[in-house]
Amino acid sequence: MESENLTADLRSRGLNRSNKTLKMWDQSLSLGGPIMRDRVWFFIAGRSWGFSRRHDGVFWNQNTAA
């Protein structure tokens, strides 16, 4: 769920769109099984999660002489 919080003041300053979530992910993998029957088992699991966002109205300073 996202909302857009652009006020008339922000639009008058030249900002014509707000931040946006580009992608979100949540991945997991698990593997397990017996090594010796009814004695020793192994189990391994991993997880990766994150998100990528676009930030509007943020600029790098190109003037390195300042």
PDB file with SEQRES, HELIX, SHEET and CRYST1 records, atoms N, CA, C and O in Angstrom:
SEQRES   1 A   66  MET GLU SER GLU ASN LEU THR ALA ASP LEU ARG SER ARG          
SEQRES   2 A   66  GLY LEU ASN ARG SER ASN LYS THR LEU LYS MET TRP ASP          
SEQRES   3 A   66  GLN SER LEU SER LEU GLY GLY PRO ILE MET ARG ASP ARG          
SEQRES   4 A   66  VAL TRP PHE PHE ILE ALA GLY ARG SER TRP GLY PHE SER          
SEQRES   5 A   66  ARG ARG HIS ASP GLY VAL PHE TRP ASN GLN ASN THR ALA          
SEQRES   6 A   66  ALA                                                          
HELIX    1 AA1 ALA A    8  SER A   12  1                                   5    
SHEET    1 AA1 2 LYS A  20  MET A  36  0                                        
SHEET    2 AA1 2 VAL A  40  ARG A  54 -1                                        
CRYST1    1.000    1.000    1.000  90.00  90.00  90.00 P 1           1          
ATOM      1  N   MET A   1       0.836  -1.164   0.000  1.00  0.00           N  
ATOM      2  CA  MET A   1       0.000   0.000   0.000  1.00  0.00           C  
ATOM      3  C   MET A   1       0.888   1.237   0.000  1.00  0.00           C  
ATOM      4  O   MET A   1       1.811   1.359   0.806  1.00  0.00           O  
ATOM      5  N   GLU A   2       0.600   2.120  -0.891  1.00  0.00           N  
ATOM      6  CA  GLU A   2       1.355   3.359  -0.996  1.00  0.00           C  
ATOM      7  C   GLU A   2       0.401   4.522  -1.176  1.00  0.00           C  
ATOM      8  O   GLU A   2      -0.724   4.363  -1.651  1.00  0.00           O  
ATOM      9  N   SER A   3       0.869   5.682  -0.790  1.00  0.00           N  
ATOM     10  CA  SER A   3       0.094   6.890  -1.031  1.00  0.00           C  
ATOM     11  C   SER A   3       1.014   7.938  -1.625  1.00  0.00           C  
ATOM     12  O   SER A   3       2.237   7.810  -1.565  1.00  0.00           O  
ATOM     13  N   GLU A   4       0.436   8.946  -2.184  1.00  0.00           N  
ATOM     14  CA  GLU A   4       1.208  10.027  -2.786  1.00  0.00           C  
ATOM     15  C   GLU A   4       0.924  11.300  -2.009  1.00  0.00           C  
ATOM     16  O   GLU A   4      -0.222  11.747  -1.948  1.00  0.00           O  
ATOM     17  N   ASN A   5       1.953  11.888  -1.413  1.00  0.00           N  
ATOM     18  CA  ASN A   5       1.782  13.050  -0.546  1.00  0.00           C  
ATOM     19  C   ASN A   5       2.261  14.326  -1.220  1.00  0.00           C  
ATOM     20  O   ASN A   5       2.950  15.131  -0.594  1.00  0.00           O  
ATOM     21  N   LEU A   6       1.915  14.521  -2.462  1.00  0.00           N  
ATOM     22  CA  LEU A   6       2.319  15.729  -3.172  1.00  0.00           C  
ATOM     23  C   LEU A   6       1.318  16.847  -2.899  1.00  0.00           C  
ATOM     24  O   LEU A   6       0.150  16.761  -3.278  1.00  0.00           O  
ATOM     25  N   THR A   7       1.788  17.872  -2.249  1.00  0.00           N  
ATOM     26  CA  THR A   7       0.933  19.029  -1.990  1.00  0.00           C  
ATOM     27  C   THR A   7       1.103  20.036  -3.123  1.00  0.00           C  
ATOM     28  O   THR A   7       1.993  19.890  -3.960  1.00  0.00           O  
ATOM     29  N   ALA A   8       0.263  21.038  -3.146  1.00  0.00           N  
ATOM     30  CA  ALA A   8       0.366  22.088  -4.163  1.00  0.00           C  
ATOM     31  C   ALA A   8       1.691  22.834  -4.025  1.00  0.00           C  
ATOM     32  O   ALA A   8       2.261  23.274  -5.024  1.00  0.00           O  
ATOM     33  N   ASP A   9       2.184  22.978  -2.795  1.00  0.00           N  
ATOM     34  CA  ASP A   9       3.468  23.648  -2.564  1.00  0.00           C  
ATOM     35  C   ASP A   9       4.619  22.865  -3.199  1.00  0.00           C  
ATOM     36  O   ASP A   9       5.492  23.457  -3.832  1.00  0.00           O  
ATOM     37  N   LEU A  10       4.627  21.547  -3.036  1.00  0.00           N  
ATOM     38  CA  LEU A  10       5.681  20.728  -3.642  1.00  0.00           C  
ATOM     39  C   LEU A  10       5.602  20.756  -5.165  1.00  0.00           C  
ATOM     40  O   LEU A  10       6.628  20.817  -5.843  1.00  0.00           O  
ATOM     41  N   ARG A  11       4.396  20.713  -5.697  1.00  0.00           N  
ATOM     42  CA  ARG A  11       4.240  20.782  -7.156  1.00  0.00           C  
ATOM     43  C   ARG A  11       4.725  22.124  -7.697  1.00  0.00           C  
ATOM     44  O   ARG A  11       5.292  22.178  -8.788  1.00  0.00           O  
ATOM     45  N   SER A  12       4.512  23.206  -6.951  1.00  0.00           N  
ATOM     46  CA  SER A  12       4.973  24.521  -7.413  1.00  0.00           C  
ATOM     47  C   SER A  12       6.499  24.622  -7.385  1.00  0.00           C  
ATOM     48  O   SER A  12       7.073  25.454  -8.088  1.00  0.00           O  
ATOM     49  N   ARG A  13       7.157  23.794  -6.588  1.00  0.00           N  
ATOM     50  CA  ARG A  13       8.624  23.774  -6.533  1.00  0.00           C  
ATOM     51  C   ARG A  13       9.239  22.876  -7.604  1.00  0.00           C  
ATOM     52  O   ARG A  13      10.462  22.787  -7.711  1.00  0.00           O  
ATOM     53  N   GLY A  14       8.401  22.213  -8.394  1.00  0.00           N  
ATOM     54  CA  GLY A  14       8.895  21.408  -9.505  1.00  0.00           C  
ATOM     55  C   GLY A  14       8.901  19.909  -9.261  1.00  0.00           C  
ATOM     56  O   GLY A  14       9.335  19.154 -10.132  1.00  0.00           O  
ATOM     57  N   LEU A  15       8.442  19.459  -8.122  1.00  0.00           N  
ATOM     58  CA  LEU A  15       8.369  18.024  -7.850  1.00  0.00           C  
ATOM     59  C   LEU A  15       7.038  17.515  -8.380  1.00  0.00           C  
ATOM     60  O   LEU A  15       5.980  17.891  -7.874  1.00  0.00           O  
ATOM     61  N   ASN A  16       7.086  16.662  -9.397  1.00  0.00           N  
ATOM     62  CA  ASN A  16       5.829  16.242 -10.017  1.00  0.00           C  
ATOM     63  C   ASN A  16       5.473  14.780  -9.754  1.00  0.00           C  
ATOM     64  O   ASN A  16       4.463  14.296 -10.265  1.00  0.00           O  
ATOM     65  N   ARG A  17       6.276  14.075  -8.973  1.00  0.00           N  
ATOM     66  CA  ARG A  17       5.905  12.725  -8.556  1.00  0.00           C  
ATOM     67  C   ARG A  17       6.597  12.418  -7.236  1.00  0.00           C  
ATOM     68  O   ARG A  17       7.583  13.062  -6.880  1.00  0.00           O  
ATOM     69  N   SER A  18       6.079  11.435  -6.515  1.00  0.00           N  
ATOM     70  CA  SER A  18       6.620  11.119  -5.195  1.00  0.00           C  
ATOM     71  C   SER A  18       7.420   9.818  -5.253  1.00  0.00           C  
ATOM     72  O   SER A  18       7.491   9.162  -6.292  1.00  0.00           O  
ATOM     73  N   ASN A  19       8.017   9.462  -4.124  1.00  0.00           N  
ATOM     74  CA  ASN A  19       8.803   8.234  -4.047  1.00  0.00           C  
ATOM     75  C   ASN A  19       7.942   7.027  -4.392  1.00  0.00           C  
ATOM     76  O   ASN A  19       6.731   7.026  -4.173  1.00  0.00           O  
ATOM     77  N   LYS A  20       8.588   6.000  -4.937  1.00  0.00           N  
ATOM     78  CA  LYS A  20       7.851   4.815  -5.362  1.00  0.00           C  
ATOM     79  C   LYS A  20       8.668   3.573  -5.030  1.00  0.00           C  
ATOM     80  O   LYS A  20       9.886   3.557  -5.204  1.00  0.00           O  
ATOM     81  N   THR A  21       7.996   2.544  -4.556  1.00  0.00           N  
ATOM     82  CA  THR A  21       8.639   1.254  -4.349  1.00  0.00           C  
ATOM     83  C   THR A  21       8.679   0.542  -5.691  1.00  0.00           C  
ATOM     84  O   THR A  21       7.638   0.290  -6.298  1.00  0.00           O  
ATOM     85  N   LEU A  22       9.885   0.216  -6.155  1.00  0.00           N  
ATOM     86  CA  LEU A  22      10.029  -0.439  -7.450  1.00  0.00           C  
ATOM     87  C   LEU A  22       9.819  -1.944  -7.344  1.00  0.00           C  
ATOM     88  O   LEU A  22       9.126  -2.535  -8.172  1.00  0.00           O  
ATOM     89  N   LYS A  23      10.414  -2.566  -6.326  1.00  0.00           N  
ATOM     90  CA  LYS A  23      10.188  -3.995  -6.133  1.00  0.00           C  
ATOM     91  C   LYS A  23      10.466  -4.373  -4.686  1.00  0.00           C  
ATOM     92  O   LYS A  23      11.262  -3.734  -3.998  1.00  0.00           O  
ATOM     93  N   MET A  24       9.793  -5.422  -4.245  1.00  0.00           N  
ATOM     94  CA  MET A  24      10.003  -6.020  -2.927  1.00  0.00           C  
ATOM     95  C   MET A  24      10.172  -7.514  -3.134  1.00  0.00           C  
ATOM     96  O   MET A  24       9.554  -8.101  -4.022  1.00  0.00           O  
ATOM     97  N   TRP A  25      11.019  -8.130  -2.303  1.00  0.00           N  
ATOM     98  CA  TRP A  25      11.173  -9.567  -2.428  1.00  0.00           C  
ATOM     99  C   TRP A  25      11.396 -10.192  -1.059  1.00  0.00           C  
ATOM    100  O   TRP A  25      11.906  -9.559  -0.134  1.00  0.00           O  
ATOM    101  N   ASP A  26      11.000 -11.443  -0.962  1.00  0.00           N  
ATOM    102  CA  ASP A  26      11.212 -12.263   0.225  1.00  0.00           C  
ATOM    103  C   ASP A  26      11.328 -13.697  -0.264  1.00  0.00           C  
ATOM    104  O   ASP A  26      10.326 -14.321  -0.613  1.00  0.00           O  
ATOM    105  N   GLN A  27      12.543 -14.217  -0.290  1.00  0.00           N  
ATOM    106  CA  GLN A  27      12.800 -15.546  -0.828  1.00  0.00           C  
ATOM    107  C   GLN A  27      13.392 -16.418   0.268  1.00  0.00           C  
ATOM    108  O   GLN A  27      14.150 -15.943   1.114  1.00  0.00           O  
ATOM    109  N   SER A  28      13.043 -17.677   0.244  1.00  0.00           N  
ATOM    110  CA  SER A  28      13.642 -18.605   1.195  1.00  0.00           C  
ATOM    111  C   SER A  28      13.829 -19.960   0.521  1.00  0.00           C  
ATOM    112  O   SER A  28      13.115 -20.320  -0.415  1.00  0.00           O  
ATOM    113  N   LEU A  29      14.807 -20.691   1.025  1.00  0.00           N  
ATOM    114  CA  LEU A  29      15.128 -22.014   0.508  1.00  0.00           C  
ATOM    115  C   LEU A  29      15.516 -22.872   1.696  1.00  0.00           C  
ATOM    116  O   LEU A  29      16.267 -22.425   2.563  1.00  0.00           O  
ATOM    117  N   SER A  30      15.018 -24.090   1.748  1.00  0.00           N  
ATOM    118  CA  SER A  30      15.408 -25.003   2.815  1.00  0.00           C  
ATOM    119  C   SER A  30      15.595 -26.397   2.240  1.00  0.00           C  
ATOM    120  O   SER A  30      14.956 -26.779   1.260  1.00  0.00           O  
ATOM    121  N   LEU A  31      16.484 -27.141   2.871  1.00  0.00           N  
ATOM    122  CA  LEU A  31      16.809 -28.489   2.423  1.00  0.00           C  
ATOM    123  C   LEU A  31      17.162 -29.306   3.652  1.00  0.00           C  
ATOM    124  O   LEU A  31      17.884 -28.832   4.529  1.00  0.00           O  
ATOM    125  N   GLY A  32      16.666 -30.508   3.720  1.00  0.00           N  
ATOM    126  CA  GLY A  32      16.971 -31.364   4.862  1.00  0.00           C  
ATOM    127  C   GLY A  32      16.694 -32.812   4.535  1.00  0.00           C  
ATOM    128  O   GLY A  32      15.993 -33.128   3.573  1.00  0.00           O  
ATOM    129  N   GLY A  33      17.256 -33.690   5.352  1.00  0.00           N  
ATOM    130  CA  GLY A  33      17.031 -35.109   5.150  1.00  0.00           C  
ATOM    131  C   GLY A  33      17.916 -35.942   6.050  1.00  0.00           C  
ATOM    132  O   GLY A  33      18.763 -35.407   6.766  1.00  0.00           O  
ATOM    133  N   PRO A  34      17.724 -37.253   6.017  1.00  0.00           N  
ATOM    134  CA  PRO A  34      18.512 -38.134   6.886  1.00  0.00           C  
ATOM    135  C   PRO A  34      19.914 -38.390   6.327  1.00  0.00           C  
ATOM    136  O   PRO A  34      20.107 -38.522   5.119  1.00  0.00           O  
ATOM    137  N   ILE A  35      20.890 -38.457   7.249  1.00  0.00           N  
ATOM    138  CA  ILE A  35      22.241 -38.907   6.894  1.00  0.00           C  
ATOM    139  C   ILE A  35      22.349 -40.384   7.273  1.00  0.00           C  
ATOM    140  O   ILE A  35      22.798 -41.210   6.479  1.00  0.00           O  
ATOM    141  N   MET A  36      21.929 -40.700   8.502  1.00  0.00           N  
ATOM    142  CA  MET A  36      21.814 -42.093   8.949  1.00  0.00           C  
ATOM    143  C   MET A  36      20.374 -42.301   9.412  1.00  0.00           C  
ATOM    144  O   MET A  36      19.847 -41.496  10.180  1.00  0.00           O  
ATOM    145  N   ARG A  37      19.765 -43.327   8.969  1.00  0.00           N  
ATOM    146  CA  ARG A  37      18.348 -43.572   9.256  1.00  0.00           C  
ATOM    147  C   ARG A  37      18.081 -43.579  10.770  1.00  0.00           C  
ATOM    148  O   ARG A  37      18.717 -44.309  11.530  1.00  0.00           O  
ATOM    149  N   ASP A  38      17.121 -42.744  11.177  1.00  0.00           N  
ATOM    150  CA  ASP A  38      16.678 -42.608  12.570  1.00  0.00           C  
ATOM    151  C   ASP A  38      17.794 -42.189  13.524  1.00  0.00           C  
ATOM    152  O   ASP A  38      17.651 -42.372  14.733  1.00  0.00           O  
ATOM    153  N   ARG A  39      18.893 -41.635  13.030  1.00  0.00           N  
ATOM    154  CA  ARG A  39      20.000 -41.224  13.898  1.00  0.00           C  
ATOM    155  C   ARG A  39      20.414 -39.771  13.665  1.00  0.00           C  
ATOM    156  O   ARG A  39      20.329 -38.950  14.579  1.00  0.00           O  
ATOM    157  N   VAL A  40      20.852 -39.453  12.470  1.00  0.00           N  
ATOM    158  CA  VAL A  40      21.434 -38.141  12.172  1.00  0.00           C  
ATOM    159  C   VAL A  40      20.719 -37.539  10.971  1.00  0.00           C  
ATOM    160  O   VAL A  40      20.540 -38.185   9.938  1.00  0.00           O  
ATOM    161  N   TRP A  41      20.321 -36.301  11.134  1.00  0.00           N  
ATOM    162  CA  TRP A  41      19.673 -35.564  10.066  1.00  0.00           C  
ATOM    163  C   TRP A  41      20.451 -34.291   9.794  1.00  0.00           C  
ATOM    164  O   TRP A  41      21.208 -33.823  10.645  1.00  0.00           O  
ATOM    165  N   PHE A  42      20.264 -33.734   8.611  1.00  0.00           N  
ATOM    166  CA  PHE A  42      20.829 -32.417   8.316  1.00  0.00           C  
ATOM    167  C   PHE A  42      19.701 -31.503   7.869  1.00  0.00           C  
ATOM    168  O   PHE A  42      18.690 -31.947   7.324  1.00  0.00           O  
ATOM    169  N   PHE A  43      19.898 -30.234   8.110  1.00  0.00           N  
ATOM    170  CA  PHE A  43      18.918 -29.239   7.683  1.00  0.00           C  
ATOM    171  C   PHE A  43      19.655 -27.932   7.456  1.00  0.00           C  
ATOM    172  O   PHE A  43      20.469 -27.519   8.282  1.00  0.00           O  
ATOM    173  N   ILE A  44      19.372 -27.287   6.345  1.00  0.00           N  
ATOM    174  CA  ILE A  44      19.970 -25.994   6.029  1.00  0.00           C  
ATOM    175  C   ILE A  44      18.875 -25.096   5.454  1.00  0.00           C  
ATOM    176  O   ILE A  44      18.001 -25.551   4.717  1.00  0.00           O  
ATOM    177  N   ALA A  45      18.943 -23.828   5.802  1.00  0.00           N  
ATOM    178  CA  ALA A  45      17.930 -22.884   5.322  1.00  0.00           C  
ATOM    179  C   ALA A  45      18.579 -21.533   5.074  1.00  0.00           C  
ATOM    180  O   ALA A  45      19.540 -21.160   5.747  1.00  0.00           O  
ATOM    181  N   GLY A  46      18.054 -20.816   4.116  1.00  0.00           N  
ATOM    182  CA  GLY A  46      18.541 -19.474   3.811  1.00  0.00           C  
ATOM    183  C   GLY A  46      17.378 -18.571   3.449  1.00  0.00           C  
ATOM    184  O   GLY A  46      16.321 -19.028   3.014  1.00  0.00           O  
ATOM    185  N   ARG A  47      17.596 -17.284   3.639  1.00  0.00           N  
ATOM    186  CA  ARG A  47      16.533 -16.326   3.342  1.00  0.00           C  
ATOM    187  C   ARG A  47      17.142 -15.042   2.811  1.00  0.00           C  
ATOM    188  O   ARG A  47      18.195 -14.608   3.276  1.00  0.00           O  
ATOM    189  N   SER A  48      16.488 -14.443   1.850  1.00  0.00           N  
ATOM    190  CA  SER A  48      16.884 -13.157   1.288  1.00  0.00           C  
ATOM    191  C   SER A  48      15.638 -12.288   1.187  1.00  0.00           C  
ATOM    192  O   SER A  48      14.600 -12.733   0.696  1.00  0.00           O  
ATOM    193  N   TRP A  49      15.745 -11.048   1.655  1.00  0.00           N  
ATOM    194  CA  TRP A  49      14.611 -10.137   1.562  1.00  0.00           C  
ATOM    195  C   TRP A  49      15.135  -8.732   1.347  1.00  0.00           C  
ATOM    196  O   TRP A  49      16.282  -8.429   1.676  1.00  0.00           O  
ATOM    197  N   GLY A  50      14.292  -7.879   0.795  1.00  0.00           N  
ATOM    198  CA  GLY A  50      14.692  -6.498   0.591  1.00  0.00           C  
ATOM    199  C   GLY A  50      13.697  -5.746  -0.268  1.00  0.00           C  
ATOM    200  O   GLY A  50      12.631  -6.252  -0.619  1.00  0.00           O  
ATOM    201  N   PHE A  51      14.077  -4.522  -0.596  1.00  0.00           N  
ATOM    202  CA  PHE A  51      13.225  -3.695  -1.438  1.00  0.00           C  
ATOM    203  C   PHE A  51      14.092  -2.686  -2.171  1.00  0.00           C  
ATOM    204  O   PHE A  51      15.213  -2.391  -1.759  1.00  0.00           O  
ATOM    205  N   SER A  52      13.559  -2.171  -3.252  1.00  0.00           N  
ATOM    206  CA  SER A  52      14.230  -1.164  -4.070  1.00  0.00           C  
ATOM    207  C   SER A  52      13.256  -0.010  -4.260  1.00  0.00           C  
ATOM    208  O   SER A  52      12.104  -0.211  -4.644  1.00  0.00           O  
ATOM    209  N   ARG A  53      13.736   1.213  -3.982  1.00  0.00           N  
ATOM    210  CA  ARG A  53      12.864   2.386  -4.066  1.00  0.00           C  
ATOM    211  C   ARG A  53      13.448   3.433  -4.994  1.00  0.00           C  
ATOM    212  O   ARG A  53      14.663   3.528  -5.165  1.00  0.00           O  
ATOM    213  N   ARG A  54      12.569   4.210  -5.586  1.00  0.00           N  
ATOM    214  CA  ARG A  54      12.962   5.376  -6.374  1.00  0.00           C  
ATOM    215  C   ARG A  54      12.694   6.599  -5.506  1.00  0.00           C  
ATOM    216  O   ARG A  54      11.581   6.777  -5.010  1.00  0.00           O  
ATOM    217  N   HIS A  55      13.714   7.446  -5.320  1.00  0.00           N  
ATOM    218  CA  HIS A  55      13.585   8.655  -4.507  1.00  0.00           C  
ATOM    219  C   HIS A  55      13.590   9.863  -5.436  1.00  0.00           C  
ATOM    220  O   HIS A  55      14.625  10.209  -6.005  1.00  0.00           O  
ATOM    221  N   ASP A  56      12.460  10.489  -5.585  1.00  0.00           N  
ATOM    222  CA  ASP A  56      12.343  11.659  -6.456  1.00  0.00           C  
ATOM    223  C   ASP A  56      12.702  12.923  -5.700  1.00  0.00           C  
ATOM    224  O   ASP A  56      12.475  13.026  -4.494  1.00  0.00           O  
ATOM    225  N   GLY A  57      13.264  13.884  -6.417  1.00  0.00           N  
ATOM    226  CA  GLY A  57      13.620  15.166  -5.828  1.00  0.00           C  
ATOM    227  C   GLY A  57      14.957  15.163  -5.119  1.00  0.00           C  
ATOM    228  O   GLY A  57      15.272  16.118  -4.410  1.00  0.00           O  
ATOM    229  N   VAL A  58      15.764  14.107  -5.289  1.00  0.00           N  
ATOM    230  CA  VAL A  58      17.092  14.020  -4.682  1.00  0.00           C  
ATOM    231  C   VAL A  58      18.110  14.042  -5.818  1.00  0.00           C  
ATOM    232  O   VAL A  58      18.036  13.230  -6.740  1.00  0.00           O  
ATOM    233  N   PHE A  59      19.056  14.971  -5.749  1.00  0.00           N  
ATOM    234  CA  PHE A  59      20.023  15.123  -6.833  1.00  0.00           C  
ATOM    235  C   PHE A  59      21.426  15.199  -6.259  1.00  0.00           C  
ATOM    236  O   PHE A  59      21.619  15.706  -5.154  1.00  0.00           O  
ATOM    237  N   TRP A  60      22.409  14.697  -7.004  1.00  0.00           N  
ATOM    238  CA  TRP A  60      23.817  14.819  -6.637  1.00  0.00           C  
ATOM    239  C   TRP A  60      24.312  16.203  -7.008  1.00  0.00           C  
ATOM    240  O   TRP A  60      23.876  16.768  -8.011  1.00  0.00           O  
ATOM    241  N   ASN A  61      25.203  16.748  -6.226  1.00  0.00           N  
ATOM    242  CA  ASN A  61      25.798  18.045  -6.504  1.00  0.00           C  
ATOM    243  C   ASN A  61      26.867  17.869  -7.583  1.00  0.00           C  
ATOM    244  O   ASN A  61      27.908  17.263  -7.330  1.00  0.00           O  
ATOM    245  N   GLN A  62      26.620  18.390  -8.773  1.00  0.00           N  
ATOM    246  CA  GLN A  62      27.561  18.272  -9.880  1.00  0.00           C  
ATOM    247  C   GLN A  62      28.668  19.312  -9.805  1.00  0.00           C  
ATOM    248  O   GLN A  62      29.659  19.199 -10.527  1.00  0.00           O  
ATOM    249  N   ASN A  63      28.530  20.314  -8.960  1.00  0.00           N  
ATOM    250  CA  ASN A  63      29.508  21.383  -8.842  1.00  0.00           C  
ATOM    251  C   ASN A  63      30.576  20.970  -7.833  1.00  0.00           C  
ATOM    252  O   ASN A  63      30.396  21.160  -6.630  1.00  0.00           O  
ATOM    253  N   THR A  64      31.687  20.407  -8.309  1.00  0.00           N  
ATOM    254  CA  THR A  64      32.744  19.952  -7.409  1.00  0.00           C  
ATOM    255  C   THR A  64      33.676  21.078  -7.008  1.00  0.00           C  
ATOM    256  O   THR A  64      34.484  20.905  -6.096  1.00  0.00           O  
ATOM    257  N   ALA A  65      33.587  22.236  -7.668  1.00  0.00           N  
ATOM    258  CA  ALA A  65      34.461  23.367  -7.342  1.00  0.00           C  
ATOM    259  C   ALA A  65      33.995  24.101  -6.090  1.00  0.00           C  
ATOM    260  O   ALA A  65      34.767  24.858  -5.502  1.00  0.00           O  
ATOM    261  N   ALA A  66      32.776  23.899  -5.680  1.00  0.00           N  
ATOM    262  CA  ALA A  66      32.229  24.638  -4.524  1.00  0.00           C  
ATOM    263  C   ALA A  66      32.749  24.116  -3.211  1.00  0.00           C  
ATOM    264  O   ALA A  66      32.384  24.630  -2.154  1.00  0.00           O  
TER     265      ALA A  66                                                      
END                                                                             
